[in-house]
């Protein structure tokens, strides 16, 4: 399971403990939307992240992918990659002020409160692993993508 978070380097962000939504959601295992790996050039401010995704066939090698995406914060930030074995625990909630999926507790893999969950791996119905953009679409779609990783 892959997570890509935006780690804030400034304290100008509103704490995720103010007005956040938590709770269990009843969702299907199919992500509603996912990032197309179409070639994009990006801008001088774009983040570029290389990663390896599993293929449909378990015996096939991992597939190289490159994510190119724009920052969501005006403050200086950086990208961290977090990987968890299944099953996993991730303390993320929708920040009511920003609308972004935000960590509210430190995790053992390096995420800290106020980190923003930018992407997570998600599995489609046809068995393809894709990267879901958690800052696009609804909170329900983000949760659905996360839950698609459940065994």
Rosetta silent file (secondary structure, phi, psi, omega in degrees, C-alpha in Angstrom):
SEQUENCE: XXXXXXXXXXXXXXXXXXXXXXXXXXXXXXXXXXXXXXXXXXXXXXXXXXXXXXXXXXXXXXXXXXXXXXXXXXXXXXXXXXXXXXXXXXXXXXXXXXXXXXXXXXXXXXXXXXXXXXXXXXXXXXXXXXXXXXXXXXXXXXXXXXXXXXX
SCORE:     score description
SCORE:     0.000 S_00000001
   1 L     0.000  126.641 -178.954    0.000    0.000    0.000 S_00000001
   2 E  -106.550  140.461  170.850    1.481    3.332   -1.057 S_00000001
   3 E  -130.355  136.975  172.902    0.724    6.712    0.425 S_00000001
   4 E  -121.270  119.490 -176.907    2.137    9.962   -0.821 S_00000001
   5 E  -114.876  153.976  174.160    1.728   12.829    1.581 S_00000001
   6 E   -99.153  113.109 -177.980    2.509   16.483    1.380 S_00000001
   7 E   -91.605  122.139 -178.466    4.601   17.368    4.410 S_00000001
   8 E   -78.647  141.124  175.586    4.249   20.955    5.509 S_00000001
   9 L  -107.956   -3.146  178.813    7.329   22.927    6.409 S_00000001
  10 L  -120.581  155.254 -179.070    5.417   25.979    7.674 S_00000001
  11 L   -96.578   20.529 -177.293    3.011   26.287   10.594 S_00000001
  12 L   -82.338   -4.725 -177.119    0.527   28.461    8.693 S_00000001
  13 L   -82.817  140.468  178.569   -1.816   25.517    8.066 S_00000001
  14 L   -69.778  133.005 -178.341   -4.950   25.176   10.200 S_00000001
  15 L   -58.664  139.657 -178.802   -4.707   22.238   12.565 S_00000001
  16 L   -71.798  -10.499  178.648   -6.708   19.223   11.462 S_00000001
  17 L   -78.875  -10.056  178.194   -8.144   18.883   14.961 S_00000001
  18 L   -90.282  107.107  173.356  -10.317   21.964   14.376 S_00000001
  19 L    69.138   38.916 -178.538  -13.624   20.927   12.834 S_00000001
  20 E   -97.142  157.398 -179.682  -12.582   17.630   11.310 S_00000001
  21 E  -107.481  127.448  175.886  -14.833   14.740   10.361 S_00000001
  22 L  -125.525  166.644  175.025  -14.069   11.213   11.533 S_00000001
  23 L   138.903  162.338  179.020  -15.984    7.991   11.410 S_00000001
  24 L   -81.673  146.006  179.842  -16.465    4.736    9.618 S_00000001
  25 L  -125.157  143.678  177.107  -17.911    4.791    6.150 S_00000001
  26 L   -94.614  103.078 -176.652  -19.734    2.055    4.280 S_00000001
  27 L  -130.488  159.655  176.699  -18.104    2.011    0.854 S_00000001
  28 L   -80.425  173.534 -178.234  -17.559   -0.464   -1.928 S_00000001
  29 L   -89.766    7.433 -177.339  -14.093   -1.815   -2.801 S_00000001
  30 L  -108.559  119.568  178.171  -13.969   -0.065   -6.187 S_00000001
  31 L   -66.040  138.904 -178.193  -12.434    3.414   -6.399 S_00000001
  32 L   -72.674  -41.923 -179.842  -14.688    5.866   -8.194 S_00000001
  33 L  -135.538  155.094  176.837  -11.876    7.863   -9.762 S_00000001
  34 L  -150.176  162.474 -177.287   -8.163    7.392  -10.186 S_00000001
  35 L   -74.386  127.510  172.884   -5.210    9.188  -11.631 S_00000001
  36 L   -78.493  135.236 -178.735   -4.553    8.520  -15.276 S_00000001
  37 L   -84.600   29.495  178.154   -0.859    7.912  -15.858 S_00000001
  38 L   -63.300  145.581 -178.818   -0.951   10.030  -19.003 S_00000001
  39 L   -65.596  126.681  175.166    2.291   11.867  -19.707 S_00000001
  40 L  -128.631  145.751  178.219    2.246   15.384  -18.285 S_00000001
  41 L   -88.141  -34.585 -178.894    5.099   17.847  -18.328 S_00000001
  42 L    77.068 -170.853  179.441    4.060   19.895  -15.314 S_00000001
  43 L  -120.562 -178.179  178.817    5.506   23.264  -14.339 S_00000001
  44 L   -66.263  -19.716  179.626    8.668   24.373  -12.568 S_00000001
  45 L   -96.280   -3.141 -176.591    6.757   24.032   -9.261 S_00000001
  46 L   -66.080  145.747  169.543    5.384   20.548  -10.025 S_00000001
  47 E   -85.995  142.316  175.339    6.247   17.569   -7.855 S_00000001
  48 E  -127.746  121.766 -176.718    7.629   14.557   -9.718 S_00000001
  49 E  -128.200  123.945  174.972    7.580   11.197   -7.959 S_00000001
  50 E   -95.443  136.996  178.271    8.830    7.919   -9.432 S_00000001
  51 E  -150.721  169.565  178.917    7.362    4.735   -8.008 S_00000001
  52 E  -118.297  129.513  179.662    6.762    1.094   -8.806 S_00000001
  53 E  -113.032  144.382  175.729    3.256   -0.352   -8.900 S_00000001
  54 L   -66.166  148.560  177.695    2.300   -4.028   -8.893 S_00000001
  55 L   -92.873  172.056  178.925    0.924   -5.376  -12.155 S_00000001
  56 L   -58.443  -43.291 -178.936   -2.264   -7.406  -12.638 S_00000001
  57 L   -85.682  118.819 -176.420   -0.237  -10.596  -12.938 S_00000001
  58 L   -61.475  -23.368 -179.289    1.484  -11.376   -9.628 S_00000001
  59 L   -85.533   -8.350 -179.367    4.362  -13.048  -11.499 S_00000001
  60 L   -82.858  155.130  178.388    5.072   -9.930  -13.589 S_00000001
  61 L   -70.669  162.776  176.654    7.641   -7.358  -12.499 S_00000001
  62 L   -63.849  149.008 -178.972    6.624   -4.084  -10.894 S_00000001
  63 E  -100.718  130.916  177.596    5.710   -1.317  -13.316 S_00000001
  64 E   -75.474  132.310  177.219    7.566    2.000  -13.236 S_00000001
  65 E  -134.178  153.801  175.272    5.277    5.025  -13.005 S_00000001
  66 E  -127.806  123.764  174.504    5.894    8.746  -12.628 S_00000001
  67 E   -96.491  132.295  174.564    3.402   11.040  -10.917 S_00000001
  68 E  -125.863  119.684 -176.443    3.556   14.712  -11.853 S_00000001
  69 E  -151.095  159.596 -176.022    1.289   16.993   -9.850 S_00000001
  70 L   -89.650  151.570  174.826    1.004   20.534   -8.554 S_00000001
  71 L   -64.011  151.955  175.375    1.349   21.600   -4.900 S_00000001
  72 L  -104.280   -8.897 -179.068   -1.880   22.248   -2.976 S_00000001
  73 L  -109.574  149.143  173.384   -0.279   24.555   -0.407 S_00000001
  74 L   -80.748  -28.412  178.231    1.070   28.054   -0.807 S_00000001
  75 L   -71.287  158.170  176.342    3.600   27.337    1.938 S_00000001
  76 L   -63.350  135.511 -178.811    6.821   25.503    1.138 S_00000001
  77 E  -145.445  169.261  175.410    6.242   21.762    1.296 S_00000001
  78 E  -140.916  166.587 -178.609    7.844   18.485    0.316 S_00000001
  79 E  -102.496  135.528  170.652    6.665   14.992   -0.603 S_00000001
  80 E  -122.290  145.066  176.549    7.207   11.929    1.550 S_00000001
  81 E  -105.941  128.835 -179.489    6.392    8.376    0.494 S_00000001
  82 E  -121.432  132.938  177.976    4.926    6.092    3.132 S_00000001
  83 E  -122.969  137.993  178.091    4.430    2.348    2.656 S_00000001
  84 L  -127.649  146.369  169.043    2.431    0.028    4.874 S_00000001
  85 L   -80.669  154.040  176.738    1.931   -3.710    4.905 S_00000001
  86 L   -88.033  144.227   -8.392   -1.675   -4.910    4.934 S_00000001
  87 L   -71.756  160.714 -175.934   -3.635   -4.658    7.116 S_00000001
  88 L  -132.183  165.535  175.453   -2.719   -1.062    7.951 S_00000001
  89 L  -130.889  124.455  179.322   -3.847    1.773   10.174 S_00000001
  90 L  -133.709  123.600 -176.703   -3.800    5.344    8.926 S_00000001
  91 L   -94.377   87.575 -177.626   -5.223    8.205   10.976 S_00000001
  92 E  -126.302  143.814  177.554   -6.621   10.530    8.301 S_00000001
  93 E  -142.490  162.696  175.235   -9.680   12.751    8.354 S_00000001
  94 E   -81.105  122.351  176.646  -11.257   15.381    6.145 S_00000001
  95 E   -77.413  121.134 -176.002  -10.194   18.803    7.355 S_00000001
  96 L   -67.922  -24.173 -179.725  -13.368   20.893    7.434 S_00000001
  97 L   -79.399  -48.594 -175.840  -11.461   24.132    6.797 S_00000001
  98 L   -95.315  -23.208 -175.518   -9.384   23.027    3.793 S_00000001
  99 L    79.078    2.811 -176.181  -11.419   20.001    2.653 S_00000001
 100 L   -93.356  146.146  175.280   -8.160   18.037    2.271 S_00000001
 101 E   -69.513  121.037 -169.321   -7.512   14.550    3.709 S_00000001
 102 E  -130.442  137.603  175.257   -5.213   15.268    6.645 S_00000001
 103 E   -69.533  137.340  178.052   -3.343   13.122    9.186 S_00000001
 104 L  -114.528   -5.174  176.280   -4.471   13.791   12.748 S_00000001
 105 L  -141.756  150.946  175.823   -2.026   11.472   14.574 S_00000001
 106 L   -68.115  143.035  177.061    1.602   10.522   14.084 S_00000001
 107 L  -112.365  163.492 -177.045    2.150    7.161   12.426 S_00000001
 108 L   -74.471   -7.212 -179.414    5.010    4.725   12.804 S_00000001
 109 L  -102.903    9.901  173.159    6.038    5.268    9.169 S_00000001
 110 L   110.782  -11.337  178.540    6.821    8.979    9.497 S_00000001
 111 L   -73.533  146.444 -177.801    3.519   10.775    8.897 S_00000001
 112 L  -131.097  162.410  178.694    2.728   13.504   11.424 S_00000001
 113 L   -53.630  140.287 -179.307   -0.355   15.604   12.246 S_00000001
 114 L    80.877   -0.657  169.092   -1.299   18.057    9.486 S_00000001
 115 L   -65.032  143.775 -179.520    0.395   16.028    6.718 S_00000001
 116 E  -103.054  128.494  176.746   -1.894   15.971    3.682 S_00000001
 117 E   -78.908  109.766 -177.591   -2.647   12.653    1.995 S_00000001
 118 E   -88.463  -48.158 -177.477   -2.107   13.407   -1.702 S_00000001
 119 E  -139.173  153.999  169.399   -2.263    9.937   -3.301 S_00000001
 120 E  -143.834  155.676  174.947   -2.850    6.345   -2.275 S_00000001
 121 E   -70.054  149.904  178.753   -2.752    3.086   -4.155 S_00000001
 122 E  -147.274  148.337 -179.385   -6.157    1.755   -5.183 S_00000001
 123 E  -110.216  130.732  178.239   -7.304   -1.437   -6.881 S_00000001
 124 L   -85.010  169.633  179.418   -9.831   -1.426   -9.706 S_00000001
 125 L   -62.253  -27.293 -179.598  -12.410   -4.152  -10.292 S_00000001
 126 L   -90.127   13.439  173.431  -10.253   -5.617  -13.065 S_00000001
 127 L    83.670   17.530 -179.983   -7.301   -6.067  -10.680 S_00000001
 128 L   -95.536  135.261  175.221   -5.208   -3.079  -11.748 S_00000001
 129 E   -90.219  126.235 -179.722   -3.278   -1.054   -9.166 S_00000001
 130 E  -129.304  166.855  174.569   -3.572    2.697   -9.777 S_00000001
 131 E  -101.056  123.650 -179.686   -2.709    5.825   -7.828 S_00000001
 132 E   -94.360  129.583  176.537   -5.772    7.683   -6.539 S_00000001
 133 E   -81.857  104.357 -174.978   -5.508   11.476   -6.186 S_00000001
 134 L   -74.298  -13.151  179.490   -6.967   12.017   -2.697 S_00000001
 135 L   -93.902   -3.964  174.908   -7.154   15.803   -3.116 S_00000001
 136 L  -108.283  148.713  178.830   -9.455   15.533   -6.139 S_00000001
 137 L    80.381 -162.813 -173.707  -13.017   14.338   -5.859 S_00000001
 138 L   -94.762  165.419  174.225  -14.922   13.693   -2.661 S_00000001
 139 H   -60.845  -39.041  179.653  -13.903   12.463    0.773 S_00000001
 140 H   -61.637  -38.738  177.606  -15.988    9.348    0.127 S_00000001
 141 H   -66.014  -37.260  177.025  -13.923    8.589   -3.004 S_00000001
 142 H   -62.873  -47.688  179.460  -10.721    8.952   -0.976 S_00000001
 143 H   -63.175  -40.936  178.887  -11.993    6.515    1.668 S_00000001
 144 H   -60.640  -43.180  178.254  -13.183    4.147   -1.057 S_00000001
 145 H   -63.525  -43.989  177.548   -9.728    4.152   -2.669 S_00000001
 146 H   -60.631  -43.778 -177.602   -8.058    3.480    0.688 S_00000001
 147 H   -71.187  -19.126  178.412  -10.464    0.641    1.438 S_00000001
 148 L   -66.829  -15.719  178.407   -9.837   -0.965   -1.965 S_00000001
 149 L   -82.206   -9.474 -178.704   -6.443   -1.994   -0.529 S_00000001
 150 L   -65.796  140.094 -179.396   -8.074   -4.189    2.127 S_00000001
 151 L   -65.748    0.000    0.000   -7.371   -7.898    1.626 S_00000001
